[in-house]
Tab-separated table of N, CA and C in Angstrom:
chain	number	residue	atom	x	y	z
A	824	MET	N	185.233	93.587	78.014
A	824	MET	CA	185.388	92.305	77.360
A	824	MET	C	185.268	91.202	78.409
A	825	THR	N	184.426	90.225	78.155
A	825	THR	CA	184.214	89.145	79.114
A	825	THR	C	185.112	87.957	78.773
A	826	ASP	N	185.145	87.001	79.685
A	826	ASP	CA	185.940	85.796	79.436
A	826	ASP	C	185.378	84.983	78.288
A	827	ASP	N	184.009	85.065	78.064
A	827	ASP	CA	183.398	84.312	76.976
A	827	ASP	C	183.958	84.722	75.615
A	828	SER	N	184.325	85.989	75.463
A	828	SER	CA	184.826	86.437	74.174
A	828	SER	C	186.216	85.883	73.868
A	829	LYS	N	186.949	85.461	74.904
A	829	LYS	CA	188.289	84.910	74.679
A	829	LYS	C	188.247	83.443	74.310
A	830	ARG	N	187.199	82.729	74.723
A	830	ARG	CA	187.099	81.313	74.407
A	830	ARG	C	186.505	81.150	73.018
A	831	HIS	N	187.232	80.465	72.188
A	831	HIS	CA	186.739	80.244	70.838
A	831	HIS	C	187.417	79.013	70.247
A	832	LEU	N	186.845	78.572	69.141
A	832	LEU	CA	187.391	77.465	68.366
A	832	LEU	C	187.997	78.075	67.115
A	833	SER	N	189.279	77.811	66.896
A	833	SER	CA	189.952	78.439	65.757
A	833	SER	C	189.661	77.698	64.456
A	834	ARG	N	189.814	78.419	63.383
A	834	ARG	CA	189.609	77.811	62.067
A	834	ARG	C	190.661	76.726	61.821
A	835	ARG	N	191.864	76.943	62.282
A	835	ARG	CA	192.928	75.944	62.094
A	835	ARG	C	192.560	74.632	62.784
A	836	THR	N	192.034	74.712	63.990
A	836	THR	CA	191.628	73.511	64.709
A	836	THR	C	190.532	72.780	63.946
A	837	MET	N	189.578	73.532	63.427
A	837	MET	CA	188.492	72.893	62.673
A	837	MET	C	188.983	72.301	61.358
A	838	GLU	N	189.963	72.968	60.709
A	838	GLU	CA	190.532	72.406	59.477
A	838	GLU	C	191.209	71.067	59.782
A	839	ILE	N	191.944	71.005	60.875
A	839	ILE	CA	192.623	69.760	61.255
A	839	ILE	C	191.599	68.688	61.625
A	840	ALA	N	190.602	69.042	62.412
A	840	ALA	CA	189.582	68.063	62.820
A	840	ALA	C	188.807	67.543	61.610
A	841	THR	N	188.489	68.434	60.683
A	841	THR	CA	187.761	68.006	59.477
A	841	THR	C	188.614	67.090	58.621
A	842	ALA	N	189.903	67.403	58.486
A	842	ALA	CA	190.792	66.540	57.693
A	842	ALA	C	190.887	65.149	58.317
A	843	ILE	N	190.974	65.094	59.644
A	843	ILE	CA	191.044	63.790	60.317
A	843	ILE	C	189.727	63.033	60.150
A	844	ALA	N	188.610	63.731	60.258
A	844	ALA	CA	187.302	63.075	60.119
A	844	ALA	C	187.094	62.548	58.702
A	845	THR	N	187.467	63.336	57.692
A	845	THR	CA	187.289	62.858	56.318
A	845	THR	C	188.262	61.725	56.001
A	846	ALA	N	189.457	61.772	56.585
A	846	ALA	CA	190.390	60.654	56.391
A	846	ALA	C	189.831	59.382	57.020
A	847	ALA	N	189.204	59.511	58.177
A	847	ALA	CA	188.582	58.344	58.812
A	847	ALA	C	187.433	57.817	57.957
A	848	ALA	N	186.662	58.722	57.354
A	848	ALA	CA	185.583	58.280	56.462
A	848	ALA	C	186.160	57.553	55.249
A	849	GLY	N	187.243	58.069	54.699
A	849	GLY	CA	187.905	57.388	53.589
A	849	GLY	C	188.426	56.021	54.004
A	850	GLY	N	188.966	55.935	55.218
A	850	GLY	CA	189.415	54.642	55.729
A	850	GLY	C	188.258	53.662	55.875
A	851	ALA	N	187.114	54.156	56.305
A	851	ALA	CA	185.933	53.288	56.433
A	851	ALA	C	185.480	52.794	55.062
A	852	VAL	N	185.557	53.661	54.052
A	852	VAL	CA	185.194	53.249	52.691
A	852	VAL	C	186.152	52.161	52.209
A	853	CYS	N	187.440	52.361	52.431
A	853	CYS	CA	188.429	51.351	52.018
A	853	CYS	C	188.208	50.035	52.759
A	854	TYR	N	187.959	50.123	54.059
A	854	TYR	CA	187.734	48.908	54.842
A	854	TYR	C	186.514	48.149	54.336
A	855	GLY	N	185.431	48.876	54.094
A	855	GLY	CA	184.213	48.232	53.580
A	855	GLY	C	184.420	47.642	52.204
A	856	ALA	N	185.187	48.335	51.373
A	856	ALA	CA	185.465	47.826	50.029
A	856	ALA	C	186.332	46.580	50.091
A	857	ALA	N	187.283	46.581	51.015
A	857	ALA	CA	188.171	45.423	51.135
A	857	ALA	C	187.402	44.170	51.570
A	858	GLU	N	186.353	44.354	52.340
A	858	GLU	CA	185.565	43.201	52.791
A	858	GLU	C	184.839	42.515	51.639
A	859	ILE	N	184.499	43.265	50.581
A	859	ILE	CA	183.778	42.653	49.457
A	859	ILE	C	184.677	42.405	48.254
A	860	GLY	N	185.954	42.673	48.401
A	860	GLY	CA	186.899	42.375	47.335
A	860	GLY	C	187.259	43.597	46.515
A	861	THR	N	188.572	43.820	46.365
A	861	THR	CA	189.037	44.994	45.628
A	861	THR	C	189.844	44.618	44.392
A	862	GLY	N	189.958	43.338	44.132
A	862	GLY	CA	190.802	42.893	43.022
A	862	GLY	C	190.072	42.860	41.695
A	863	TRP	N	190.686	42.147	40.796
A	863	TRP	CA	190.138	41.984	39.451
A	863	TRP	C	189.729	40.520	39.299
A	864	THR	N	188.502	40.281	38.851
A	864	THR	CA	188.011	38.910	38.716
A	864	THR	C	187.935	38.527	37.239
A	865	GLU	N	187.481	37.294	36.968
A	865	GLU	CA	187.358	36.837	35.573
A	865	GLU	C	186.373	37.690	34.786
A	866	THR	N	185.378	38.208	35.480
A	866	THR	CA	184.341	38.994	34.800
A	866	THR	C	184.585	40.497	34.871
A	867	GLY	N	185.657	40.907	35.503
A	867	GLY	CA	185.935	42.347	35.618
A	867	GLY	C	186.286	42.718	37.031
A	868	PRO	N	186.133	43.976	37.361
A	868	PRO	CA	186.519	44.416	38.709
A	868	PRO	C	185.577	43.840	39.769
A	869	ALA	N	186.154	43.536	40.924
A	869	ALA	CA	185.355	43.068	42.057
A	869	ALA	C	184.478	44.229	42.544
A	870	PRO	N	183.410	43.915	43.308
A	870	PRO	CA	182.486	44.982	43.732
A	870	PRO	C	183.147	46.115	44.514
A	871	GLY	N	184.212	45.824	45.206
A	871	GLY	CA	184.853	46.863	45.997
A	871	GLY	C	185.995	47.576	45.304
A	872	TYR	N	186.231	47.262	44.053
A	872	TYR	CA	187.381	47.825	43.335
A	872	TYR	C	187.312	49.352	43.281
A	873	PHE	N	186.255	49.894	42.705
A	873	PHE	CA	186.150	51.348	42.569
A	873	PHE	C	185.953	52.050	43.915
A	874	PRO	N	185.111	51.535	44.798
A	874	PRO	CA	184.995	52.202	46.114
A	874	PRO	C	186.326	52.251	46.873
A	875	PHE	N	187.140	51.215	46.734
A	875	PHE	CA	188.424	51.216	47.423
A	875	PHE	C	189.293	52.380	46.958
A	876	TYR	N	189.343	52.594	45.661
A	876	TYR	CA	190.184	53.683	45.155
A	876	TYR	C	189.562	55.057	45.440
A	877	ILE	N	188.257	55.125	45.482
A	877	ILE	CA	187.612	56.377	45.905
A	877	ILE	C	187.995	56.665	47.356
A	878	GLY	N	187.978	55.635	48.205
A	878	GLY	CA	188.387	55.804	49.595
A	878	GLY	C	189.828	56.263	49.710
A	879	LEU	N	190.693	55.703	48.861
A	879	LEU	CA	192.095	56.142	48.861
A	879	LEU	C	192.216	57.610	48.455
A	880	LEU	N	191.440	58.030	47.454
A	880	LEU	CA	191.466	59.446	47.048
A	880	LEU	C	190.986	60.352	48.180
A	881	ILE	N	189.978	59.913	48.905
A	881	ILE	CA	189.487	60.703	50.042
A	881	ILE	C	190.583	60.834	51.096
A	882	ILE	N	191.283	59.735	51.368
A	882	ILE	CA	192.364	59.770	52.358
A	882	ILE	C	193.483	60.695	51.889
A	883	LEU	N	193.869	60.591	50.617
A	883	LEU	CA	194.950	61.446	50.107
A	883	LEU	C	194.555	62.924	50.154
A	884	GLY	N	193.345	63.243	49.754
A	884	GLY	CA	192.880	64.627	49.835
A	884	GLY	C	192.846	65.131	51.274
A	885	SER	N	192.444	64.264	52.184
A	885	SER	CA	192.393	64.637	53.600
A	885	SER	C	193.788	64.882	54.150
A	886	LEU	N	194.737	64.032	53.752
A	886	LEU	CA	196.119	64.232	54.209
A	886	LEU	C	196.685	65.529	53.661
A	887	ALA	N	196.352	65.870	52.408
A	887	ALA	CA	196.812	67.145	51.842
A	887	ALA	C	196.216	68.318	52.624
A	888	ASN	N	194.923	68.230	52.956
A	888	ASN	CA	194.295	69.296	53.752
A	888	ASN	C	194.882	69.369	55.146
A	889	LEU	N	195.189	68.206	55.737
A	889	LEU	CA	195.797	68.188	57.065
A	889	LEU	C	197.168	68.850	57.044
A	890	ALA	N	197.976	68.509	56.043
A	890	ALA	CA	199.310	69.109	55.938
A	890	ALA	C	199.207	70.622	55.730
A	891	ARG	N	198.274	71.040	54.896
A	891	ARG	CA	198.104	72.473	54.650
A	891	ARG	C	197.658	73.193	55.917
A	892	ALA	N	196.771	72.566	56.692
A	892	ALA	CA	196.292	73.192	57.930
A	892	ALA	C	197.401	73.296	58.964
A	893	ILE	N	198.277	72.303	59.006
A	893	ILE	CA	199.362	72.327	59.989
A	893	ILE	C	200.424	73.350	59.602
A	894	VAL	N	200.743	73.401	58.309
A	894	VAL	CA	201.839	74.259	57.854
A	894	VAL	C	201.392	75.715	57.711
A	895	SER	N	200.181	75.943	57.249
A	895	SER	CA	199.730	77.300	56.932
A	895	SER	C	199.648	78.173	58.178
A	896	ARG	N	200.045	79.399	58.022
A	896	ARG	CA	199.940	80.369	59.114
A	896	ARG	C	198.795	81.349	58.874
A	897	ASN	N	198.072	81.164	57.767
A	897	ASN	CA	197.004	82.095	57.402
A	897	ASN	C	195.832	82.052	58.358
A	898	TRP	N	195.534	80.909	58.946
A	898	TRP	CA	194.309	80.754	59.723
A	898	TRP	C	194.540	80.755	61.215
A	899	ARG	N	195.716	80.949	61.660
A	899	ARG	CA	196.005	80.808	63.090
A	899	ARG	C	195.183	81.768	63.949
A	900	GLU	N	194.881	82.934	63.442
A	900	GLU	CA	194.145	83.919	64.224
A	900	GLU	C	192.652	83.933	63.903
A	901	ASP	N	192.223	83.205	62.847
A	901	ASP	CA	190.811	83.217	62.461
A	901	ASP	C	189.967	82.453	63.480
A	902	VAL	N	188.843	83.056	63.851
A	902	VAL	CA	187.910	82.416	64.782
A	902	VAL	C	186.853	81.683	63.971
A	903	PHE	N	186.728	80.392	64.218
A	903	PHE	CA	185.688	79.610	63.550
A	903	PHE	C	184.367	79.733	64.294
A	904	LEU	N	184.443	79.593	65.620
A	904	LEU	CA	183.227	79.630	66.430
A	904	LEU	C	183.586	80.115	67.822
A	905	ASP	N	182.869	81.141	68.279
A	905	ASP	CA	183.072	81.590	69.649
A	905	ASP	C	181.833	81.249	70.480
A	906	VAL	N	181.901	81.539	71.757
A	906	VAL	CA	180.832	81.140	72.674
A	906	VAL	C	179.510	81.778	72.280
A	907	GLU	N	179.557	83.036	71.878
A	907	GLU	CA	178.324	83.742	71.519
A	907	GLU	C	177.637	83.097	70.325
A	908	ARG	N	178.423	82.690	69.342
A	908	ARG	CA	177.852	82.049	68.151
A	908	ARG	C	177.544	80.579	68.379
A	909	ALA	N	178.184	79.978	69.361
A	909	ALA	CA	177.963	78.552	69.623
A	909	ALA	C	176.598	78.289	70.240
A	910	ARG	N	176.087	79.251	70.989
A	910	ARG	CA	174.794	79.038	71.659
A	910	ARG	C	173.658	78.759	70.674
A	911	PRO	N	173.457	79.586	69.630
A	911	PRO	CA	172.377	79.244	68.695
A	911	PRO	C	172.642	77.960	67.921
A	912	VAL	N	173.914	77.676	67.661
A	912	VAL	CA	174.238	76.423	66.977
A	912	VAL	C	173.867	75.240	67.858
A	913	LEU	N	174.216	75.323	69.140
A	913	LEU	CA	173.860	74.247	70.065
A	913	LEU	C	172.348	74.162	70.267
A	914	ALA	N	171.665	75.311	70.263
A	914	ALA	CA	170.198	75.294	70.398
A	914	ALA	C	169.558	74.570	69.215
A	915	PHE	N	170.218	74.582	68.083
A	915	PHE	CA	169.723	73.853	66.915
A	915	PHE	C	170.195	72.401	66.926
A	916	ALA	N	171.462	72.172	67.282
A	916	ALA	CA	172.057	70.840	67.159
A	916	ALA	C	171.629	69.888	68.274
A	917	LEU	N	171.518	70.358	69.493
A	917	LEU	CA	171.190	69.462	70.600
A	917	LEU	C	169.809	68.820	70.451
A	918	PRO	N	168.770	69.566	70.015
A	918	PRO	CA	167.498	68.876	69.768
A	918	PRO	C	167.605	67.818	68.665
A	919	LEU	N	168.465	68.049	67.687
A	919	LEU	CA	168.652	67.029	66.648
A	919	LEU	C	169.297	65.777	67.216
A	920	VAL	N	170.256	65.946	68.112
A	920	VAL	CA	170.868	64.786	68.768
A	920	VAL	C	169.809	64.049	69.585
A	921	GLY	N	168.972	64.812	70.281
A	921	GLY	CA	167.871	64.204	71.029
A	921	GLY	C	166.905	63.464	70.118
A	922	PHE	N	166.664	64.030	68.932
A	922	PHE	CA	165.787	63.379	67.960
A	922	PHE	C	166.363	62.032	67.530
A	923	VAL	N	167.646	61.992	67.253
A	923	VAL	CA	168.278	60.734	66.820
A	923	VAL	C	168.182	59.687	67.931
A	924	ILE	N	168.479	60.091	69.151
A	924	ILE	CA	168.403	59.147	70.270
A	924	ILE	C	166.968	58.667	70.471
A	925	ALA	N	166.017	59.610	70.412
A	925	ALA	CA	164.600	59.231	70.573
A	925	ALA	C	164.146	58.320	69.431
A	926	ALA	N	164.631	58.579	68.221
A	926	ALA	CA	164.254	57.723	67.083
A	926	ALA	C	164.758	56.299	67.289
A	927	LEU	N	165.960	56.169	67.830
A	927	LEU	CA	166.511	54.833	68.057
A	927	LEU	C	165.760	54.107	69.172
A	928	LEU	N	165.321	54.840	70.181
A	928	LEU	CA	164.660	54.212	71.326
A	928	LEU	C	163.156	54.057	71.139
A	929	LEU	N	162.520	55.050	70.497
A	929	LEU	CA	161.059	55.077	70.440
A	929	LEU	C	160.498	54.912	69.041
A	930	GLY	N	161.344	54.939	68.027
A	930	GLY	CA	160.870	54.874	66.650
A	930	GLY	C	160.805	56.269	66.044
A	931	LEU	N	160.751	56.314	64.721
A	931	LEU	CA	160.830	57.595	64.019
A	931	LEU	C	159.585	58.453	64.190
A	932	TYR	N	158.422	57.836	64.242
A	932	TYR	CA	157.196	58.632	64.321
A	932	TYR	C	157.046	59.320	65.670
A	933	VAL	N	157.308	58.608	66.736
A	933	VAL	CA	157.219	59.206	68.069
A	933	VAL	C	158.307	60.265	68.227
A	934	ALA	N	159.515	59.972	67.732
A	934	ALA	CA	160.594	60.952	67.808
A	934	ALA	C	160.254	62.206	67.012
A	935	THR	N	159.617	62.030	65.861
A	935	THR	CA	159.210	63.192	65.064
A	935	THR	C	158.191	64.027	65.817
A	936	LEU	N	157.212	63.366	66.431
A	936	LEU	CA	156.215	64.081	67.231
A	936	LEU	C	156.880	64.876	68.346
A	937	LEU	N	157.810	64.228	69.073
A	937	LEU	CA	158.484	64.908	70.179
A	937	LEU	C	159.375	66.044	69.683
A	938	TYR	N	160.112	65.799	68.608
A	938	TYR	CA	161.048	66.814	68.103
A	938	TYR	C	160.301	68.043	67.589
A	939	VAL	N	159.341	67.828	66.727
A	939	VAL	CA	158.615	68.963	66.149
A	939	VAL	C	157.861	69.730	67.241
A	940	SER	N	157.237	69.007	68.156
A	940	SER	CA	156.523	69.663	69.249
A	940	SER	C	157.484	70.461	70.130
A	941	GLY	N	158.597	69.848	70.488
A	941	GLY	CA	159.577	70.528	71.343
A	941	GLY	C	160.160	71.765	70.689
A	942	VAL	N	160.513	71.658	69.421
A	942	VAL	CA	161.088	72.812	68.728
A	942	VAL	C	160.044	73.922	68.585
A	943	MET	N	158.802	73.542	68.312
A	943	MET	CA	157.764	74.568	68.193
A	943	MET	C	157.536	75.276	69.529
A	944	ILE	N	157.619	74.545	70.634
A	944	ILE	CA	157.394	75.152	71.946
A	944	ILE	C	158.578	76.023	72.353
A	945	TRP	N	159.795	75.453	72.308
A	945	TRP	CA	160.944	76.156	72.869
A	945	TRP	C	161.553	77.182	71.924
A	946	GLN	N	161.574	76.920	70.667
A	946	GLN	CA	162.185	77.880	69.748
A	946	GLN	C	161.145	78.765	69.069
A	947	GLY	N	159.983	78.198	68.789
A	947	GLY	CA	158.961	78.974	68.106
A	947	GLY	C	157.975	79.658	69.023
A	948	ARG	N	157.999	79.313	70.330
A	948	ARG	CA	157.112	79.899	71.337
A	948	ARG	C	155.625	79.662	71.013
A	949	TYR	N	155.333	78.505	70.425
A	949	TYR	CA	153.944	78.145	70.165
A	949	TYR	C	153.309	77.628	71.455
A	950	ARG	N	151.993	77.667	71.504
A	950	ARG	CA	151.291	77.062	72.642
A	950	ARG	C	151.452	75.559	72.554
A	951	TRP	N	151.413	74.886	73.728
A	951	TRP	CA	151.722	73.456	73.772
A	951	TRP	C	150.770	72.638	72.915
A	952	TRP	N	149.492	72.995	72.933
A	952	TRP	CA	148.523	72.188	72.177
A	952	TRP	C	148.730	72.361	70.666
A	953	ALA	N	149.100	73.547	70.224
A	953	ALA	CA	149.374	73.763	68.802
A	953	ALA	C	150.654	73.027	68.388
A	954	ALA	N	151.641	73.013	69.289
A	954	ALA	CA	152.890	72.324	68.987
A	954	ALA	C	152.672	70.814	68.891
A	955	VAL	N	151.905	70.259	69.834
A	955	VAL	CA	151.627	68.815	69.797
A	955	VAL	C	150.820	68.475	68.547
A	956	LEU	N	149.874	69.320	68.205
A	956	LEU	CA	149.084	69.106	66.995
A	956	LEU	C	149.969	69.167	65.744
A	957	GLY	N	150.886	70.127	65.706
A	957	GLY	CA	151.815	70.227	64.577
A	957	GLY	C	152.726	69.013	64.487
A	958	GLY	N	153.258	68.566	65.636
A	958	GLY	CA	154.113	67.383	65.644
A	958	GLY	C	153.368	66.142	65.212
A	959	ALA	N	152.130	65.999	65.673
A	959	ALA	CA	151.315	64.841	65.277
A	959	ALA	C	150.997	64.891	63.782
A	960	ALA	N	150.764	66.086	63.259
A	960	ALA	CA	150.469	66.220	61.830
A	960	ALA	C	151.682	65.838	60.984
A	961	VAL	N	152.864	66.253	61.394
A	961	VAL	CA	154.080	65.903	60.639
A	961	VAL	C	154.332	64.397	60.713
A	962	ALA	N	154.189	63.801	61.916
A	962	ALA	CA	154.382	62.353	62.059
A	962	ALA	C	153.364	61.579	61.224
A	963	ALA	N	152.111	62.044	61.221
A	963	ALA	CA	151.083	61.382	60.411
A	963	ALA	C	151.384	61.527	58.916
A	964	ALA	N	151.880	62.691	58.513
A	964	ALA	CA	152.238	62.891	57.100
A	964	ALA	C	153.380	61.959	56.710
A	965	PHE	N	154.378	61.808	57.579
A	965	PHE	CA	155.474	60.861	57.302
A	965	PHE	C	154.920	59.449	57.136
A	966	TYR	N	153.999	59.074	58.025
A	966	TYR	CA	153.419	57.727	57.959
A	966	TYR	C	152.673	57.528	56.636
A	967	LEU	N	151.851	58.494	56.270
A	967	LEU	CA	151.081	58.365	55.032
A	967	LEU	C	151.979	58.326	53.800
A	968	VAL	N	152.980	59.163	53.772
A	968	VAL	CA	153.859	59.227	52.597
A	968	VAL	C	154.728	57.973	52.503
A	969	PHE	N	155.399	57.629	53.593
A	969	PHE	CA	156.374	56.533	53.504
A	969	PHE	C	155.727	55.158	53.620
A	970	GLU	N	154.886	54.960	54.639
A	970	GLU	CA	154.343	53.616	54.867
A	970	GLU	C	153.230	53.276	53.879
A	971	ILE	N	152.342	54.222	53.584
A	971	ILE	CA	151.182	53.938	52.745
A	971	ILE	C	151.495	54.187	51.264
A	972	ALA	N	151.965	55.380	50.939
A	972	ALA	CA	152.154	55.732	49.530
A	972	ALA	C	153.343	55.002	48.911
A	973	PHE	N	154.501	55.083	49.537
A	973	PHE	CA	155.705	54.480	48.958
A	973	PHE	C	155.990	53.078	49.494
A	974	GLN	N	155.271	52.654	50.514
A	974	GLN	CA	155.456	51.351	51.141
A	974	GLN	C	156.908	51.113	51.551
A	975	VAL	N	157.462	52.137	52.154
A	975	VAL	CA	158.825	52.065	52.689
A	975	VAL	C	158.714	52.084	54.206
A	976	PRO	N	159.005	50.965	54.862
A	976	PRO	CA	158.899	50.952	56.325
A	976	PRO	C	160.019	51.770	56.957
A	977	LEU	N	159.643	52.604	57.901
A	977	LEU	CA	160.626	53.389	58.635
A	977	LEU	C	160.821	52.787	60.023
A	978	LEU	N	161.806	53.297	60.712
A	978	LEU	CA	162.167	52.802	62.043
A	978	LEU	C	160.982	52.943	62.998
A	979	LYS	N	160.615	51.823	63.615
A	979	LYS	CA	159.482	51.836	64.542
A	979	LYS	C	159.946	51.446	65.930
A	980	GLY	N	159.167	51.871	66.924
A	980	GLY	CA	159.492	51.584	68.310
A	980	GLY	C	158.346	50.905	69.012
A	981	PRO	N	158.370	50.914	70.332
A	981	PRO	CA	157.339	50.197	71.094
A	981	PRO	C	155.941	50.793	70.943
A	982	VAL	N	155.820	52.091	70.730
A	982	VAL	CA	154.489	52.711	70.621
A	982	VAL	C	153.776	52.208	69.369
A	983	GLU	N	154.505	52.110	68.260
A	983	GLU	CA	153.893	51.589	67.046
A	983	GLU	C	153.473	50.133	67.245
A	984	GLY	N	154.261	49.383	68.014
A	984	GLY	CA	153.904	48.007	68.324
A	984	GLY	C	152.618	47.931	69.146
A	985	TRP	N	152.480	48.843	70.115
A	985	TRP	CA	151.252	48.876	70.927
A	985	TRP	C	150.042	49.227	70.071
A	986	LEU	N	150.271	50.070	69.060
A	986	LEU	CA	149.176	50.483	68.168
A	986	LEU	C	148.946	49.483	67.037
A	987	GLY	N	149.793	48.473	66.947
A	987	GLY	CA	149.653	47.463	65.899
A	987	GLY	C	150.109	47.935	64.532
A	988	ILE	N	150.996	48.889	64.485
A	988	ILE	CA	151.504	49.419	63.214
A	988	ILE	C	152.863	48.779	62.927
A	989	TYR	N	152.874	47.865	61.981
A	989	TYR	CA	154.146	47.279	61.523
A	989	TYR	C	154.108	47.023	60.057
């Protein structure tokens, strides 16, 4: 047995982290609803009335899950994720994080080209030219579908500006 097998993330820890994250999301919903009004107006409920109470329900459900995770002894020994299982998850998740960062810096089309090409090369073991061709085809398909067919502008970066695509 190696040291890697002893390191793991327990289900209880993930239950607590998820409850805190969903409670924070509920708090964000309430905060956003409060900014646009949560009261009752002459014409009916303010725009934030129903979202505010939905946010409160999310917070209450999250607190119930948090209390159950803290009190329950059923999950203390359950392994949610160990090092061996984390590697393929990270191999999938880290390129997605890179895609998001690249999309913010370079625009969605260039990020799509880089992401699809990179995943095809490193995970699919495709030849570089086939991967670049596949990434370019997916980026071009996104452009045709969203920009031309549906006329929905997507996030663009400096490369699209150099090409005159806006």
